PDB file of C-alpha atoms and ligand atoms in Angstrom:
ATOM      1  CA  UNK A   1       1.235  16.699  18.106  1.00 45.00           C
ATOM      2  CA  UNK A   2       3.398  16.156  20.840  1.00 47.00           C
ATOM      3  CA  UNK A   3       5.997  13.069  21.227  1.00 66.00           C
ATOM      4  CA  UNK A   4       6.877  10.562  18.659  1.00 90.00           C
ATOM      5  CA  UNK A   5       4.663   9.916  15.308  1.00 95.00           C
ATOM      6  CA  UNK A   6       4.245   6.963  13.503  1.00 96.00           C
ATOM      7  CA  UNK A   7       6.732   6.059  10.954  1.00 94.00           C
ATOM      8  CA  UNK A   8       6.221   7.841   7.634  1.00 92.00           C
ATOM      9  CA  UNK A   9       2.889   9.208   8.744  1.00 94.00           C
ATOM     10  CA  UNK A  10       3.916  12.644   8.489  1.00 92.00           C
ATOM     11  CA  UNK A  11       1.353  13.553   5.776  1.00 95.00           C
ATOM     12  CA  UNK A  12      -1.202  16.814   6.266  1.00 96.00           C
ATOM     13  CA  UNK A  13      -4.450  15.669   7.375  1.00 97.00           C
ATOM     14  CA  UNK A  14      -6.322  16.937   4.165  1.00 97.00           C
ATOM     15  CA  UNK A  15      -3.808  15.055   1.917  1.00 96.00           C
ATOM     16  CA  UNK A  16      -4.035  11.817   3.850  1.00 97.00           C
ATOM     17  CA  UNK A  17      -5.561   8.515   2.542  1.00 97.00           C
ATOM     18  CA  UNK A  18      -5.371   6.913   5.760  1.00 98.00           C
ATOM     19  CA  UNK A  19      -5.248   8.786   9.631  1.00 98.00           C
ATOM     20  CA  UNK A  20      -3.935   7.406  12.709  1.00 98.00           C
ATOM     21  CA  UNK A  21      -5.499   8.073  16.117  1.00 98.00           C
ATOM     22  CA  UNK A  22      -4.045   7.057  19.629  1.00 97.00           C
ATOM     23  CA  UNK A  23      -6.883   6.693  22.299  1.00 96.00           C
ATOM     24  CA  UNK A  24      -4.790   6.540  25.654  1.00 95.00           C
ATOM     25  CA  UNK A  25      -7.804   5.102  27.467  1.00 92.00           C
ATOM     26  CA  UNK A  26      -7.902   2.205  30.198  1.00 89.00           C
ATOM     27  CA  UNK A  27     -10.143   3.353  32.804  1.00 87.00           C
ATOM     28  CA  UNK A  28     -12.359   0.612  32.630  1.00 77.00           C
ATOM     29  CA  UNK A  29      -9.791  -2.250  32.831  1.00 69.00           C
ATOM     30  CA  UNK A  30     -10.710  -4.946  34.768  1.00 67.00           C
ATOM     31  CA  UNK A  31      -7.603  -6.682  35.231  1.00 69.00           C
ATOM     32  CA  UNK A  32      -4.392  -4.793  34.634  1.00 73.00           C
ATOM     33  CA  UNK A  33      -4.415  -1.463  33.432  1.00 80.00           C
ATOM     34  CA  UNK A  34      -1.620   0.073  31.048  1.00 92.00           C
ATOM     35  CA  UNK A  35      -3.110   0.109  27.732  1.00 93.00           C
ATOM     36  CA  UNK A  36      -3.101   4.104  28.063  1.00 93.00           C
ATOM     37  CA  UNK A  37       0.468   3.780  27.068  1.00 95.00           C
ATOM     38  CA  UNK A  38       0.197   1.808  23.923  1.00 97.00           C
ATOM     39  CA  UNK A  39       0.050   4.605  21.591  1.00 97.00           C
ATOM     40  CA  UNK A  40       3.313   6.143  22.092  1.00 96.00           C
ATOM     41  CA  UNK A  41       4.912   2.367  22.516  1.00 97.00           C
ATOM     42  CA  UNK A  42       3.318   1.239  19.284  1.00 98.00           C
ATOM     43  CA  UNK A  43       4.284   4.474  17.482  1.00 97.00           C
ATOM     44  CA  UNK A  44       7.956   4.072  18.781  1.00 96.00           C
ATOM     45  CA  UNK A  45       7.908   0.354  17.513  1.00 97.00           C
ATOM     46  CA  UNK A  46       6.844   1.533  13.998  1.00 96.00           C
ATOM     47  CA  UNK A  47      10.376   2.319  13.388  1.00 94.00           C
ATOM     48  CA  UNK A  48      11.654  -1.097  13.754  1.00 93.00           C
ATOM     49  CA  UNK A  49      10.628  -1.710  10.055  1.00 92.00           C
ATOM     50  CA  UNK A  50      11.816  -1.388   6.623  1.00 87.00           C
ATOM     51  CA  UNK A  51       9.861   1.573   4.654  1.00 84.00           C
ATOM     52  CA  UNK A  52       9.550  -1.009   1.789  1.00 85.00           C
ATOM     53  CA  UNK A  53       6.804  -3.633   1.747  1.00 86.00           C
ATOM     54  CA  UNK A  54       8.559  -6.029  -0.703  1.00 89.00           C
ATOM     55  CA  UNK A  55       5.747  -8.790  -0.713  1.00 89.00           C
ATOM     56  CA  UNK A  56       3.136  -5.954  -1.651  1.00 87.00           C
ATOM     57  CA  UNK A  57       5.693  -3.703  -3.900  1.00 86.00           C
ATOM     58  CA  UNK A  58       4.638  -0.694  -1.505  1.00 85.00           C
ATOM     59  CA  UNK A  59       6.515   1.872   0.155  1.00 81.00           C
ATOM     60  CA  UNK A  60       5.568   2.849   3.766  1.00 70.00           C
ATOM     61  CA  UNK A  61       4.241   6.355   2.300  1.00 72.00           C
ATOM     62  CA  UNK A  62       1.976   4.656   0.003  1.00 83.00           C
ATOM     63  CA  UNK A  63      -0.644   4.976   0.999  1.00 93.00           C
ATOM     64  CA  UNK A  64      -0.236   8.525   2.447  1.00 95.00           C
ATOM     65  CA  UNK A  65      -0.875   8.598   6.291  1.00 96.00           C
ATOM     66  CA  UNK A  66      -1.266  11.388   8.599  1.00 97.00           C
ATOM     67  CA  UNK A  67      -0.697  10.768  12.452  1.00 97.00           C
ATOM     68  CA  UNK A  68      -3.398  12.942  14.127  1.00 96.00           C
ATOM     69  CA  UNK A  69      -2.007  12.288  17.546  1.00 95.00           C
ATOM     70  CA  UNK A  70      -3.867  11.118  20.494  1.00 95.00           C
ATOM     71  CA  UNK A  71      -7.345  11.905  21.746  1.00 93.00           C
ATOM     72  CA  UNK A  72      -7.521  13.790  24.986  1.00 88.00           C
ATOM     73  CA  UNK A  73      -7.973  11.280  27.899  1.00 84.00           C
ATOM     74  CA  UNK A  74     -11.063  11.284  30.301  1.00 85.00           C
ATOM     75  CA  UNK A  75     -12.077   8.997  33.398  1.00 89.00           C
ATOM     76  CA  UNK A  76     -15.769   8.032  32.244  1.00 89.00           C
ATOM     77  CA  UNK A  77     -15.944   5.951  29.182  1.00 90.00           C
ATOM     78  CA  UNK A  78     -18.762   8.000  27.787  1.00 92.00           C
ATOM     79  CA  UNK A  79     -16.558  10.949  28.021  1.00 93.00           C
ATOM     80  CA  UNK A  80     -14.197   8.938  25.914  1.00 94.00           C
ATOM     81  CA  UNK A  81     -16.723   7.885  23.341  1.00 95.00           C
ATOM     82  CA  UNK A  82     -17.543  11.425  22.929  1.00 95.00           C
ATOM     83  CA  UNK A  83     -14.059  12.650  22.333  1.00 95.00           C
ATOM     84  CA  UNK A  84     -13.383   9.578  19.864  1.00 96.00           C
ATOM     85  CA  UNK A  85     -16.467  10.448  17.815  1.00 97.00           C
ATOM     86  CA  UNK A  86     -15.129  13.949  17.698  1.00 96.00           C
ATOM     87  CA  UNK A  87     -11.819  13.271  16.638  1.00 96.00           C
ATOM     88  CA  UNK A  88     -12.497  10.109  14.363  1.00 97.00           C
ATOM     89  CA  UNK A  89     -15.847  10.759  12.906  1.00 97.00           C
ATOM     90  CA  UNK A  90     -14.924  13.546  10.482  1.00 97.00           C
ATOM     91  CA  UNK A  91     -12.033  11.105   9.181  1.00 97.00           C
ATOM     92  CA  UNK A  92     -14.790   8.462   8.364  1.00 98.00           C
ATOM     93  CA  UNK A  93     -17.272  10.896   6.783  1.00 97.00           C
ATOM     94  CA  UNK A  94     -14.579  12.104   4.649  1.00 97.00           C
ATOM     95  CA  UNK A  95     -14.170   8.632   3.254  1.00 96.00           C
ATOM     96  CA  UNK A  96     -10.641   8.403   4.982  1.00 98.00           C
ATOM     97  CA  UNK A  97      -9.175   5.122   6.309  1.00 98.00           C
ATOM     98  CA  UNK A  98      -9.078   5.202  10.171  1.00 98.00           C
ATOM     99  CA  UNK A  99      -6.346   3.585  12.144  1.00 98.00           C
ATOM    100  CA  UNK A 100      -6.917   3.522  15.663  1.00 98.00           C
ATOM    101  CA  UNK A 101      -4.357   2.660  18.666  1.00 98.00           C
ATOM    102  CA  UNK A 102      -6.036   1.802  21.805  1.00 95.00           C
ATOM    103  CA  UNK A 103      -6.279   1.812  24.746  1.00 93.00           C
ATOM    104  CA  UNK A 104      -8.961  -0.478  25.490  1.00 94.00           C
ATOM    105  CA  UNK A 105     -11.393  -2.050  23.367  1.00 96.00           C
ATOM    106  CA  UNK A 106     -13.808   0.126  24.548  1.00 95.00           C
ATOM    107  CA  UNK A 107     -12.694   2.759  21.775  1.00 96.00           C
ATOM    108  CA  UNK A 108     -13.971   0.477  19.169  1.00 98.00           C
ATOM    109  CA  UNK A 109     -17.509   1.461  20.102  1.00 97.00           C
ATOM    110  CA  UNK A 110     -17.461   5.226  19.052  1.00 97.00           C
ATOM    111  CA  UNK A 111     -15.570   4.641  15.839  1.00 98.00           C
ATOM    112  CA  UNK A 112     -18.042   1.986  14.762  1.00 98.00           C
ATOM    113  CA  UNK A 113     -20.971   4.332  15.947  1.00 98.00           C
ATOM    114  CA  UNK A 114     -19.233   7.121  13.552  1.00 98.00           C
ATOM    115  CA  UNK A 115     -19.850   4.905  10.282  1.00 98.00           C
ATOM    116  CA  UNK A 116     -23.178   4.874   8.444  1.00 97.00           C
ATOM    117  CA  UNK A 117     -24.983   1.999  10.238  1.00 96.00           C
ATOM    118  CA  UNK A 118     -25.903   0.244   7.008  1.00 96.00           C
ATOM    119  CA  UNK A 119     -22.513   0.336   5.326  1.00 97.00           C
ATOM    120  CA  UNK A 120     -20.210  -1.327   7.635  1.00 98.00           C
ATOM    121  CA  UNK A 121     -19.638  -4.785   9.523  1.00 98.00           C
ATOM    122  CA  UNK A 122     -17.251  -5.362  12.376  1.00 98.00           C
ATOM    123  CA  UNK A 123     -14.871  -8.139  12.340  1.00 98.00           C
ATOM    124  CA  UNK A 124     -12.987  -8.645  15.827  1.00 98.00           C
ATOM    125  CA  UNK A 125     -10.049 -10.756  16.365  1.00 98.00           C
ATOM    126  CA  UNK A 126     -10.167 -11.275  20.250  1.00 98.00           C
ATOM    127  CA  UNK A 127      -9.957 -13.997  22.974  1.00 98.00           C
ATOM    128  CA  UNK A 128     -13.214 -12.731  24.629  1.00 98.00           C
ATOM    129  CA  UNK A 129     -16.755 -12.431  22.998  1.00 98.00           C
ATOM    130  CA  UNK A 130     -17.155  -8.944  24.647  1.00 97.00           C
ATOM    131  CA  UNK A 131     -21.147  -9.184  24.385  1.00 97.00           C
ATOM    132  CA  UNK A 132     -22.147  -8.202  27.830  1.00 97.00           C
ATOM    133  CA  UNK A 133     -25.169  -5.475  27.855  1.00 95.00           C
ATOM    134  CA  UNK A 134     -23.186  -3.976  30.678  1.00 94.00           C
ATOM    135  CA  UNK A 135     -19.806  -4.675  32.767  1.00 93.00           C
ATOM    136  CA  UNK A 136     -18.916  -3.025  35.941  1.00 90.00           C
ATOM    137  CA  UNK A 137     -21.954  -0.520  35.948  1.00 90.00           C
ATOM    138  CA  UNK A 138     -21.361   0.763  32.410  1.00 92.00           C
ATOM    139  CA  UNK A 139     -22.594  -0.327  28.685  1.00 94.00           C
ATOM    140  CA  UNK A 140     -19.474   1.302  27.363  1.00 92.00           C
ATOM    141  CA  UNK A 141     -16.792  -1.197  28.817  1.00 91.00           C
ATOM    142  CA  UNK A 142     -14.387  -3.035  27.133  1.00 93.00           C
ATOM    143  CA  UNK A 143     -16.547  -6.263  27.703  1.00 94.00           C
ATOM    144  CA  UNK A 144     -19.700  -4.765  25.893  1.00 96.00           C
ATOM    145  CA  UNK A 145     -18.066  -3.937  22.595  1.00 97.00           C
ATOM    146  CA  UNK A 146     -19.554  -6.259  20.094  1.00 98.00           C
ATOM    147  CA  UNK A 147     -23.058  -5.514  22.020  1.00 98.00           C
ATOM    148  CA  UNK A 148     -22.855  -1.780  21.289  1.00 98.00           C
ATOM    149  CA  UNK A 149     -21.588  -2.685  17.842  1.00 98.00           C
ATOM    150  CA  UNK A 150     -24.395  -4.850  17.188  1.00 98.00           C
ATOM    151  CA  UNK A 151     -26.990  -2.150  18.461  1.00 98.00           C
ATOM    152  CA  UNK A 152     -25.471   0.231  15.557  1.00 98.00           C
ATOM    153  CA  UNK A 153     -25.034  -2.047  12.665  1.00 98.00           C
ATOM    154  CA  UNK A 154     -27.036  -5.102  13.433  1.00 98.00           C
ATOM    155  CA  UNK A 155     -26.105  -8.537  14.882  1.00 98.00           C
ATOM    156  CA  UNK A 156     -25.612 -10.126  11.603  1.00 98.00           C
ATOM    157  CA  UNK A 157     -22.945  -7.458  10.784  1.00 98.00           C
ATOM    158  CA  UNK A 158     -20.670  -8.610  13.849  1.00 98.00           C
ATOM    159  CA  UNK A 159     -18.401 -11.502  14.258  1.00 98.00           C
ATOM    160  CA  UNK A 160     -15.421 -12.076  16.659  1.00 98.00           C
ATOM    161  CA  UNK A 161     -12.969 -14.356  15.468  1.00 98.00           C
ATOM    162  CA  UNK A 162     -10.457 -16.411  17.764  1.00 98.00           C
ATOM    163  CA  UNK A 163     -12.768 -16.630  20.539  1.00 98.00           C
ATOM    164  CA  UNK A 164     -12.037 -18.683  23.457  1.00 98.00           C
ATOM    165  CA  UNK A 165     -13.469 -16.871  26.750  1.00 97.00           C
ATOM    166  CA  UNK A 166     -17.206 -16.285  26.838  1.00 97.00           C
ATOM    167  CA  UNK A 167     -19.393 -15.722  30.133  1.00 96.00           C
ATOM    168  CA  UNK A 168     -22.359 -17.959  30.610  1.00 97.00           C
ATOM    169  CA  UNK A 169     -24.567 -15.146  30.209  1.00 95.00           C
ATOM    170  CA  UNK A 170     -23.084 -13.977  26.990  1.00 97.00           C
ATOM    171  CA  UNK A 171     -24.084 -17.668  25.315  1.00 97.00           C
ATOM    172  CA  UNK A 172     -27.395 -18.424  27.021  1.00 96.00           C
ATOM    173  CA  UNK A 173     -29.427 -15.678  25.308  1.00 96.00           C
ATOM    174  CA  UNK A 174     -31.297 -15.577  22.067  1.00 96.00           C
ATOM    175  CA  UNK A 175     -29.095 -12.974  20.453  1.00 97.00           C
ATOM    176  CA  UNK A 176     -25.458 -14.576  20.802  1.00 98.00           C
ATOM    177  CA  UNK A 177     -22.996 -12.413  18.765  1.00 98.00           C
ATOM    178  CA  UNK A 178     -21.767 -14.433  15.823  1.00 98.00           C
ATOM    179  CA  UNK A 179     -18.343 -15.764  16.484  1.00 98.00           C
ATOM    180  CA  UNK A 180     -15.824 -18.423  15.458  1.00 98.00           C
ATOM    181  CA  UNK A 181     -13.608 -19.918  18.397  1.00 98.00           C
ATOM    182  CA  UNK A 182      -9.942 -20.252  18.462  1.00 98.00           C
ATOM    183  CA  UNK A 183     -10.377 -23.815  18.508  1.00 98.00           C
ATOM    184  CA  UNK A 184     -12.405 -23.790  15.246  1.00 98.00           C
ATOM    185  CA  UNK A 185      -9.554 -21.585  13.578  1.00 98.00           C
ATOM    186  CA  UNK A 186      -7.124 -24.210  14.734  1.00 98.00           C
ATOM    187  CA  UNK A 187      -9.131 -27.188  13.472  1.00 98.00           C
ATOM    188  CA  UNK A 188     -10.275 -25.621  10.023  1.00 98.00           C
ATOM    189  CA  UNK A 189      -7.645 -22.689   9.381  1.00 98.00           C
ATOM    190  CA  UNK A 190      -7.779 -19.005   9.188  1.00 98.00           C
ATOM    191  CA  UNK A 191      -9.192 -18.996   5.678  1.00 98.00           C
ATOM    192  CA  UNK A 192     -12.350 -21.025   6.552  1.00 98.00           C
ATOM    193  CA  UNK A 193     -12.827 -18.775   9.512  1.00 98.00           C
ATOM    194  CA  UNK A 194     -12.564 -15.438   7.592  1.00 98.00           C
ATOM    195  CA  UNK A 195     -15.042 -16.869   5.023  1.00 98.00           C
ATOM    196  CA  UNK A 196     -17.354 -17.602   7.447  1.00 98.00           C
ATOM    197  CA  UNK A 197     -17.229 -14.157   8.945  1.00 98.00           C
ATOM    198  CA  UNK A 198     -17.399 -12.259   5.742  1.00 98.00           C
ATOM    199  CA  UNK A 199     -20.223 -14.560   4.048  1.00 98.00           C
ATOM    200  CA  UNK A 200     -22.301 -13.540   7.183  1.00 97.00           C
ATOM    201  CA  UNK A 201     -22.225  -9.884   6.532  1.00 98.00           C
ATOM    202  CA  UNK A 202     -24.856  -8.004   4.925  1.00 98.00           C
ATOM    203  CA  UNK A 203     -22.747  -4.961   4.487  1.00 98.00           C
ATOM    204  CA  UNK A 204     -19.898  -4.722   2.043  1.00 98.00           C
ATOM    205  CA  UNK A 205     -17.063  -2.834   3.800  1.00 98.00           C
ATOM    206  CA  UNK A 206     -15.199  -4.186   7.146  1.00 98.00           C
ATOM    207  CA  UNK A 207     -13.947  -2.599   9.897  1.00 98.00           C
ATOM    208  CA  UNK A 208     -11.379  -4.931  11.121  1.00 98.00           C
ATOM    209  CA  UNK A 209     -10.589  -4.634  15.106  1.00 98.00           C
ATOM    210  CA  UNK A 210      -7.566  -6.434  16.608  1.00 98.00           C
ATOM    211  CA  UNK A 211      -7.748  -7.122  20.224  1.00 98.00           C
ATOM    212  CA  UNK A 212      -4.228  -8.027  20.641  1.00 98.00           C
ATOM    213  CA  UNK A 213      -5.316 -10.790  23.321  1.00 98.00           C
ATOM    214  CA  UNK A 214      -6.857 -12.472  20.349  1.00 98.00           C
ATOM    215  CA  UNK A 215      -3.228 -13.795  19.414  1.00 98.00           C
ATOM    216  CA  UNK A 216      -1.717 -16.162  22.012  1.00 98.00           C
ATOM    217  CA  UNK A 217       0.229 -14.583  24.676  1.00 98.00           C
ATOM    218  CA  UNK A 218       3.258 -16.561  23.777  1.00 98.00           C
ATOM    219  CA  UNK A 219       3.430 -14.032  20.665  1.00 98.00           C
ATOM    220  CA  UNK A 220       1.751 -11.119  22.285  1.00 98.00           C
ATOM    221  CA  UNK A 221       2.200 -11.391  26.209  1.00 97.00           C
ATOM    222  CA  UNK A 222       1.835  -7.514  26.797  1.00 97.00           C
ATOM    223  CA  UNK A 223      -1.976  -7.427  27.371  1.00 96.00           C
ATOM    224  CA  UNK A 224      -3.914  -6.917  30.257  1.00 93.00           C
ATOM    225  CA  UNK A 225      -6.016 -10.137  30.117  1.00 93.00           C
ATOM    226  CA  UNK A 226      -3.747 -12.776  28.476  1.00 96.00           C
ATOM    227  CA  UNK A 227      -5.585 -16.104  27.456  1.00 98.00           C
ATOM    228  CA  UNK A 228      -3.843 -19.047  26.438  1.00 98.00           C
ATOM    229  CA  UNK A 229      -4.677 -21.214  23.260  1.00 98.00           C
ATOM    230  CA  UNK A 230      -4.828 -17.941  20.808  1.00 98.00           C
ATOM    231  CA  UNK A 231      -4.229 -17.492  17.328  1.00 98.00           C
ATOM    232  CA  UNK A 232      -0.784 -16.968  15.648  1.00 98.00           C
ATOM    233  CA  UNK A 233       0.476 -13.603  14.182  1.00 98.00           C
ATOM    234  CA  UNK A 234       0.491 -15.298  10.940  1.00 98.00           C
ATOM    235  CA  UNK A 235      -3.212 -16.271  11.417  1.00 98.00           C
ATOM    236  CA  UNK A 236      -3.833 -12.190  11.968  1.00 98.00           C
ATOM    237  CA  UNK A 237      -1.735 -11.332   8.860  1.00 98.00           C
ATOM    238  CA  UNK A 238      -3.669 -13.559   6.919  1.00 98.00           C
ATOM    239  CA  UNK A 239      -7.125 -12.426   7.957  1.00 98.00           C
ATOM    240  CA  UNK A 240      -5.937  -8.929   7.178  1.00 98.00           C
ATOM    241  CA  UNK A 241      -5.335  -9.680   3.568  1.00 98.00           C
ATOM    242  CA  UNK A 242      -8.540 -12.015   3.638  1.00 98.00           C
ATOM    243  CA  UNK A 243     -10.906  -8.871   4.238  1.00 98.00           C
ATOM    244  CA  UNK A 244      -8.797  -7.293   1.288  1.00 98.00           C
ATOM    245  CA  UNK A 245     -10.583  -4.779  -0.580  1.00 97.00           C
ATOM    246  CA  UNK A 246     -13.548  -4.818   1.802  1.00 98.00           C
ATOM    247  CA  UNK A 247     -11.348  -3.364   4.441  1.00 98.00           C
ATOM    248  CA  UNK A 248     -12.554   0.147   5.716  1.00 98.00           C
ATOM    249  CA  UNK A 249     -10.876   0.585   8.960  1.00 98.00           C
ATOM    250  CA  UNK A 250      -8.356  -0.919  11.421  1.00 98.00           C
ATOM    251  CA  UNK A 251      -7.400  -0.930  14.915  1.00 98.00           C
ATOM    252  CA  UNK A 252      -5.222  -2.452  17.473  1.00 98.00           C
ATOM    253  CA  UNK A 253      -6.219  -2.511  21.121  1.00 98.00           C
ATOM    254  CA  UNK A 254      -5.340  -3.727  24.430  1.00 96.00           C
ATOM    255  CA  UNK A 255      -1.511  -3.865  24.252  1.00 97.00           C
ATOM    256  CA  UNK A 256      -0.297  -3.095  27.819  1.00 97.00           C
ATOM    257  CA  UNK A 257       3.233  -1.744  27.624  1.00 97.00           C
ATOM    258  CA  UNK A 258       3.841  -2.462  31.322  1.00 95.00           C
ATOM    259  CA  UNK A 259       3.226  -6.009  30.847  1.00 96.00           C
ATOM    260  CA  UNK A 260       5.446  -6.160  27.773  1.00 96.00           C
ATOM    261  CA  UNK A 261       8.932  -5.605  29.131  1.00 93.00           C
ATOM    262  CA  UNK A 262      10.572  -6.775  25.763  1.00 95.00           C
ATOM    263  CA  UNK A 263       8.273  -4.399  23.800  1.00 97.00           C
ATOM    264  CA  UNK A 264       7.531  -7.307  21.123  1.00 98.00           C
ATOM    265  CA  UNK A 265       3.738  -6.932  21.891  1.00 98.00           C
ATOM    266  CA  UNK A 266       4.085  -3.308  20.910  1.00 98.00           C
ATOM    267  CA  UNK A 267       6.200  -4.457  17.725  1.00 98.00           C
ATOM    268  CA  UNK A 268       3.701  -6.969  16.800  1.00 98.00           C
ATOM    269  CA  UNK A 269       0.889  -4.046  16.791  1.00 98.00           C
ATOM    270  CA  UNK A 270       2.798  -2.011  14.523  1.00 98.00           C
ATOM    271  CA  UNK A 271       3.392  -4.739  12.036  1.00 97.00           C
ATOM    272  CA  UNK A 272       0.026  -5.533  12.036  1.00 98.00           C
ATOM    273  CA  UNK A 273      -0.902  -1.792  11.188  1.00 97.00           C
ATOM    274  CA  UNK A 274       1.701  -1.693   8.669  1.00 95.00           C
ATOM    275  CA  UNK A 275      -0.169  -5.079   7.087  1.00 96.00           C
ATOM    276  CA  UNK A 276      -3.186  -2.900   7.128  1.00 97.00           C
ATOM    277  CA  UNK A 277      -1.824  -0.172   5.201  1.00 95.00           C
ATOM    278  CA  UNK A 278      -0.367  -2.339   2.697  1.00 94.00           C
ATOM    279  CA  UNK A 279      -3.949  -3.779   1.968  1.00 96.00           C
ATOM    280  CA  UNK A 280      -4.965  -0.144   1.746  1.00 96.00           C
ATOM    281  CA  UNK A 281      -2.379   0.649  -0.544  1.00 94.00           C
ATOM    282  CA  UNK A 282      -3.066  -2.050  -2.740  1.00 93.00           C
ATOM    283  CA  UNK A 283      -7.047  -1.148  -2.594  1.00 94.00           C
ATOM    284  CA  UNK A 284      -6.027   2.348  -3.720  1.00 93.00           C
ATOM    285  CA  UNK A 285      -3.874   1.384  -6.539  1.00 87.00           C
ATOM    286  CA  UNK A 286      -6.671  -0.989  -7.880  1.00 76.00           C
TER     287      UNK A 286
HETATM  288 MN1   MN B   1     -10.138  -9.349  24.606  1.00 61.13          MN
END
């Protein structure tokens, strides 16, 4: 690949436990574009950290990680979706752990579609429910992520945590996507929220998709659609560990480097990826 690779993600694809894919796509952005720059920004930020995760007793190279590079960029979301399926699908079918750096949240759609529909649940951390049938003329917008996932894996295997922005048409229908609001997380704690999500899933394995706007804009200002009253980074760190041995894939979406002059949002994104890698490392060691 060209450019910078994720820190210590220098294994060959065939040897890797986990594979990192960048999806520099932001053509359906509704407010502020720029997420296409996030894969590179997050990779750069990954060099900020110690290679030893003392809390977990793991080095950064456990698990073994390959940085696959970026998917090609396209204009239409349907083309992006085919490209991501082409890149990430084999990794999932071979039992490797996919890590995707968006790009817009729409890139989660083809990742979920690449899993066996009966064997995966989707937990999102997101300010938005993103459950519209279509948005701005496409069913594959960033505003349709949980609806498209529900089409594939069933509504009972979807849950959005940290939500605090829902359209009236998303709530006034029979098949509302299961969700836990940010206000409920604040009142009852992240342990309660994640347990509620996990207990609702029929599938055992869980793909955890982090829209960085799920975290409060005070901590993660660099995103296209910031929404106050968000989760803390510590809530999300805990959520990753609470999913624990059910974790089967991970992404960090919607970081927008042009809106992140200090770079702190990309640093947080890389740190959350490291946390997911540490959980995978512990799972593999068991
Ligand atoms: Mn969002």
